[in-house]
């Protein structure tokens, strides 16, 4: 259905009352629709009411394939939401090791601080995500 709508020139960046676009929704659910929306020119760094980009949504939910596609299409790995959290902060606090690695390999700042001066390591430690803490420590040694 999405392909048909897009072929009929549906507005790819339409948003709802929360400023969520179809790409935000696809990134949140991890569907292949995200790839299709990107192919049809969806704005990769659109912001919702909480200043979250589709990459924030994909990383929060642990959708590594969608996160990778967003990055390939130029998503800003340094984008900050209303709490000054980057996608890396969200991946670290949720314990998504594969996404943490993906973001770091694409230049995400491991030392970025949130509105409350929390770093990615702080967030991972607070939630007992030891694997993420280990990844972050290993990466900081490499840098």
PDB file of C-alpha atoms in Angstrom:
ATOM      1  CA  UNK A   1       0.000   0.000   0.000  1.00  0.00           C
ATOM      2  CA  UNK A   2       2.830   2.393   0.878  1.00  0.00           C
ATOM      3  CA  UNK A   3       4.496   1.806  -2.492  1.00  0.00           C
ATOM      4  CA  UNK A   4       1.216   2.578  -4.243  1.00  0.00           C
ATOM      5  CA  UNK A   5       0.712   5.781  -2.254  1.00  0.00           C
ATOM      6  CA  UNK A   6       4.255   6.926  -2.904  1.00  0.00           C
ATOM      7  CA  UNK A   7       3.907   6.154  -6.605  1.00  0.00           C
ATOM      8  CA  UNK A   8       0.816   8.396  -6.593  1.00  0.00           C
ATOM      9  CA  UNK A   9       2.892  11.264  -5.139  1.00  0.00           C
ATOM     10  CA  UNK A  10       1.676  10.996  -1.556  1.00  0.00           C
ATOM     11  CA  UNK A  11       3.309  13.576   0.710  1.00  0.00           C
ATOM     12  CA  UNK A  12       6.224  11.643   2.131  1.00  0.00           C
ATOM     13  CA  UNK A  13       6.894  14.109   4.966  1.00  0.00           C
ATOM     14  CA  UNK A  14       3.322  14.687   6.188  1.00  0.00           C
ATOM     15  CA  UNK A  15       3.189  14.890   9.974  1.00  0.00           C
ATOM     16  CA  UNK A  16       0.608  14.325  12.676  1.00  0.00           C
ATOM     17  CA  UNK A  17      -0.217  16.521  15.693  1.00  0.00           C
ATOM     18  CA  UNK A  18       2.976  15.288  17.402  1.00  0.00           C
ATOM     19  CA  UNK A  19       4.986  16.186  14.308  1.00  0.00           C
ATOM     20  CA  UNK A  20       5.686  12.507  13.692  1.00  0.00           C
ATOM     21  CA  UNK A  21       6.261  11.729  10.038  1.00  0.00           C
ATOM     22  CA  UNK A  22       5.852   8.354   8.337  1.00  0.00           C
ATOM     23  CA  UNK A  23       9.638   7.970   8.632  1.00  0.00           C
ATOM     24  CA  UNK A  24       9.474   8.502  12.413  1.00  0.00           C
ATOM     25  CA  UNK A  25       6.783   5.815  12.622  1.00  0.00           C
ATOM     26  CA  UNK A  26       8.696   3.389  10.386  1.00  0.00           C
ATOM     27  CA  UNK A  27      11.915   3.954  12.356  1.00  0.00           C
ATOM     28  CA  UNK A  28      10.047   3.391  15.620  1.00  0.00           C
ATOM     29  CA  UNK A  29       8.556   0.104  14.443  1.00  0.00           C
ATOM     30  CA  UNK A  30      11.631  -1.074  12.545  1.00  0.00           C
ATOM     31  CA  UNK A  31       9.772  -1.779   9.332  1.00  0.00           C
ATOM     32  CA  UNK A  32      11.175  -1.963   5.817  1.00  0.00           C
ATOM     33  CA  UNK A  33       8.902   0.980   5.062  1.00  0.00           C
ATOM     34  CA  UNK A  34      11.721   3.198   6.327  1.00  0.00           C
ATOM     35  CA  UNK A  35      13.913   2.153   3.384  1.00  0.00           C
ATOM     36  CA  UNK A  36      11.109   2.868   0.938  1.00  0.00           C
ATOM     37  CA  UNK A  37      10.382   6.273   2.454  1.00  0.00           C
ATOM     38  CA  UNK A  38      14.068   7.162   2.233  1.00  0.00           C
ATOM     39  CA  UNK A  39      14.144   6.115  -1.418  1.00  0.00           C
ATOM     40  CA  UNK A  40      11.238   8.470  -2.074  1.00  0.00           C
ATOM     41  CA  UNK A  41      13.057  11.381  -0.455  1.00  0.00           C
ATOM     42  CA  UNK A  42      11.750  11.484   3.105  1.00  0.00           C
ATOM     43  CA  UNK A  43      13.605  14.094   5.157  1.00  0.00           C
ATOM     44  CA  UNK A  44      15.992  12.011   7.233  1.00  0.00           C
ATOM     45  CA  UNK A  45      16.406  14.532  10.062  1.00  0.00           C
ATOM     46  CA  UNK A  46      12.807  15.658  10.598  1.00  0.00           C
ATOM     47  CA  UNK A  47      11.959  16.514  14.214  1.00  0.00           C
ATOM     48  CA  UNK A  48       8.931  15.552  16.261  1.00  0.00           C
ATOM     49  CA  UNK A  49       7.536  17.555  19.206  1.00  0.00           C
ATOM     50  CA  UNK A  50      10.255  16.177  21.480  1.00  0.00           C
ATOM     51  CA  UNK A  51      12.921  17.142  18.926  1.00  0.00           C
ATOM     52  CA  UNK A  52      13.542  13.469  18.170  1.00  0.00           C
ATOM     53  CA  UNK A  53      14.721  12.482  14.705  1.00  0.00           C
ATOM     54  CA  UNK A  54      13.917   9.150  13.055  1.00  0.00           C
ATOM     55  CA  UNK A  55      17.423   8.038  14.110  1.00  0.00           C
ATOM     56  CA  UNK A  56      16.530   8.720  17.761  1.00  0.00           C
ATOM     57  CA  UNK A  57      13.448   6.520  17.341  1.00  0.00           C
ATOM     58  CA  UNK A  58      15.332   3.679  15.633  1.00  0.00           C
ATOM     59  CA  UNK A  59      18.140   3.664  18.205  1.00  0.00           C
ATOM     60  CA  UNK A  60      15.765   3.820  21.169  1.00  0.00           C
ATOM     61  CA  UNK A  61      13.858   0.795  19.860  1.00  0.00           C
ATOM     62  CA  UNK A  62      17.007  -1.141  18.902  1.00  0.00           C
ATOM     63  CA  UNK A  63      16.384  -1.288  15.159  1.00  0.00           C
ATOM     64  CA  UNK A  64      19.952  -1.552  13.880  1.00  0.00           C
ATOM     65  CA  UNK A  65      19.015  -2.120  10.226  1.00  0.00           C
ATOM     66  CA  UNK A  66      16.824   0.974  10.116  1.00  0.00           C
ATOM     67  CA  UNK A  67      19.443   2.995  12.019  1.00  0.00           C
ATOM     68  CA  UNK A  68      22.049   1.930   9.474  1.00  0.00           C
ATOM     69  CA  UNK A  69      19.818   2.929   6.563  1.00  0.00           C
ATOM     70  CA  UNK A  70      19.141   6.325   8.135  1.00  0.00           C
ATOM     71  CA  UNK A  71      22.863   6.919   8.623  1.00  0.00           C
ATOM     72  CA  UNK A  72      23.560   5.847   5.030  1.00  0.00           C
ATOM     73  CA  UNK A  73      21.071   8.501   3.933  1.00  0.00           C
ATOM     74  CA  UNK A  74      22.852  11.193   5.938  1.00  0.00           C
ATOM     75  CA  UNK A  75      21.110  11.159   9.319  1.00  0.00           C
ATOM     76  CA  UNK A  76      22.825  13.391  11.865  1.00  0.00           C
ATOM     77  CA  UNK A  77      24.364  11.136  14.532  1.00  0.00           C
ATOM     78  CA  UNK A  78      24.888  14.250  16.693  1.00  0.00           C
ATOM     79  CA  UNK A  79      21.219  15.356  16.683  1.00  0.00           C
ATOM     80  CA  UNK A  80      19.914  16.243  20.143  1.00  0.00           C
ATOM     81  CA  UNK A  81      16.390  15.929  21.481  1.00  0.00           C
ATOM     82  CA  UNK A  82      14.727  18.170  24.083  1.00  0.00           C
ATOM     83  CA  UNK A  83      16.853  16.567  26.825  1.00  0.00           C
ATOM     84  CA  UNK A  84      20.015  17.071  24.744  1.00  0.00           C
ATOM     85  CA  UNK A  85      20.215  13.321  24.243  1.00  0.00           C
ATOM     86  CA  UNK A  86      21.841  12.074  21.074  1.00  0.00           C
ATOM     87  CA  UNK A  87      20.955   8.758  19.438  1.00  0.00           C
ATOM     88  CA  UNK A  88      24.035   7.320  21.183  1.00  0.00           C
ATOM     89  CA  UNK A  89      22.676   8.333  24.602  1.00  0.00           C
ATOM     90  CA  UNK A  90      19.428   6.499  23.846  1.00  0.00           C
ATOM     91  CA  UNK A  91      21.172   3.373  22.546  1.00  0.00           C
ATOM     92  CA  UNK A  92      23.438   3.288  25.615  1.00  0.00           C
ATOM     93  CA  UNK A  93      20.615   3.720  28.110  1.00  0.00           C
ATOM     94  CA  UNK A  94      18.565   0.995  26.399  1.00  0.00           C
ATOM     95  CA  UNK A  95      21.517  -1.424  26.197  1.00  0.00           C
ATOM     96  CA  UNK A  96      21.658  -1.741  22.405  1.00  0.00           C
ATOM     97  CA  UNK A  97      25.320  -2.738  21.869  1.00  0.00           C
ATOM     98  CA  UNK A  98      25.101  -3.183  18.095  1.00  0.00           C
ATOM     99  CA  UNK A  99      23.661   0.281  17.671  1.00  0.00           C
ATOM    100  CA  UNK A 100      26.228   1.780  20.039  1.00  0.00           C
ATOM    101  CA  UNK A 101      28.975   0.307  17.831  1.00  0.00           C
ATOM    102  CA  UNK A 102      27.240   1.501  14.652  1.00  0.00           C
ATOM    103  CA  UNK A 103      26.891   5.057  15.933  1.00  0.00           C
ATOM    104  CA  UNK A 104      30.466   5.259  17.194  1.00  0.00           C
ATOM    105  CA  UNK A 105      31.812   3.897  13.908  1.00  0.00           C
ATOM    106  CA  UNK A 106      29.905   6.720  12.207  1.00  0.00           C
ATOM    107  CA  UNK A 107      31.388   9.460  14.354  1.00  0.00           C
ATOM    108  CA  UNK A 108      28.984   9.748  17.299  1.00  0.00           C
ATOM    109  CA  UNK A 109      30.449  11.654  20.243  1.00  0.00           C
ATOM    110  CA  UNK A 110      30.852   9.354  23.245  1.00  0.00           C
ATOM    111  CA  UNK A 111      31.574  12.329  25.510  1.00  0.00           C
ATOM    112  CA  UNK A 112      28.446  14.331  24.677  1.00  0.00           C
ATOM    113  CA  UNK A 113      26.453  15.315  27.762  1.00  0.00           C
ATOM    114  CA  UNK A 114      22.713  15.572  28.245  1.00  0.00           C
ATOM    115  CA  UNK A 115      20.863  18.490  29.805  1.00  0.00           C
ATOM    116  CA  UNK A 116      21.625  16.824  33.154  1.00  0.00           C
ATOM    117  CA  UNK A 117      25.352  16.315  32.394  1.00  0.00           C
ATOM    118  CA  UNK A 118      24.942  12.586  31.804  1.00  0.00           C
ATOM    119  CA  UNK A 119      27.331  10.857  29.423  1.00  0.00           C
ATOM    120  CA  UNK A 120      26.681   7.669  27.500  1.00  0.00           C
ATOM    121  CA  UNK A 121      28.728   5.703  30.026  1.00  0.00           C
ATOM    122  CA  UNK A 122      26.731   7.202  32.919  1.00  0.00           C
ATOM    123  CA  UNK A 123      23.443   6.189  31.315  1.00  0.00           C
ATOM    124  CA  UNK A 124      24.618   2.651  30.563  1.00  0.00           C
ATOM    125  CA  UNK A 125      26.016   2.193  34.082  1.00  0.00           C
ATOM    126  CA  UNK A 126      22.836   3.512  35.756  1.00  0.00           C
ATOM    127  CA  UNK A 127      20.841   0.849  33.932  1.00  0.00           C
ATOM    128  CA  UNK A 128      23.349  -1.971  34.453  1.00  0.00           C
ATOM    129  CA  UNK A 129      24.155  -2.397  30.747  1.00  0.00           C
ATOM    130  CA  UNK A 130      27.655  -3.732  31.365  1.00  0.00           C
ATOM    131  CA  UNK A 131      28.167  -4.856  27.753  1.00  0.00           C
ATOM    132  CA  UNK A 132      27.519  -1.309  26.557  1.00  0.00           C
ATOM    133  CA  UNK A 133      29.848   0.083  29.234  1.00  0.00           C
ATOM    134  CA  UNK A 134      32.554  -2.309  28.016  1.00  0.00           C
ATOM    135  CA  UNK A 135      32.026  -1.287  24.376  1.00  0.00           C
ATOM    136  CA  UNK A 136      32.213   2.400  25.285  1.00  0.00           C
ATOM    137  CA  UNK A 137      35.377   1.894  27.332  1.00  0.00           C
ATOM    138  CA  UNK A 138      37.027  -0.139  24.554  1.00  0.00           C
ATOM    139  CA  UNK A 139      36.152   2.526  22.007  1.00  0.00           C
ATOM    140  CA  UNK A 140      37.470   5.339  24.203  1.00  0.00           C
ATOM    141  CA  UNK A 141      40.807   3.503  24.484  1.00  0.00           C
ATOM    142  CA  UNK A 142      40.983   3.209  20.674  1.00  0.00           C
ATOM    143  CA  UNK A 143      40.427   6.936  20.293  1.00  0.00           C
TER     144      UNK A 143
END
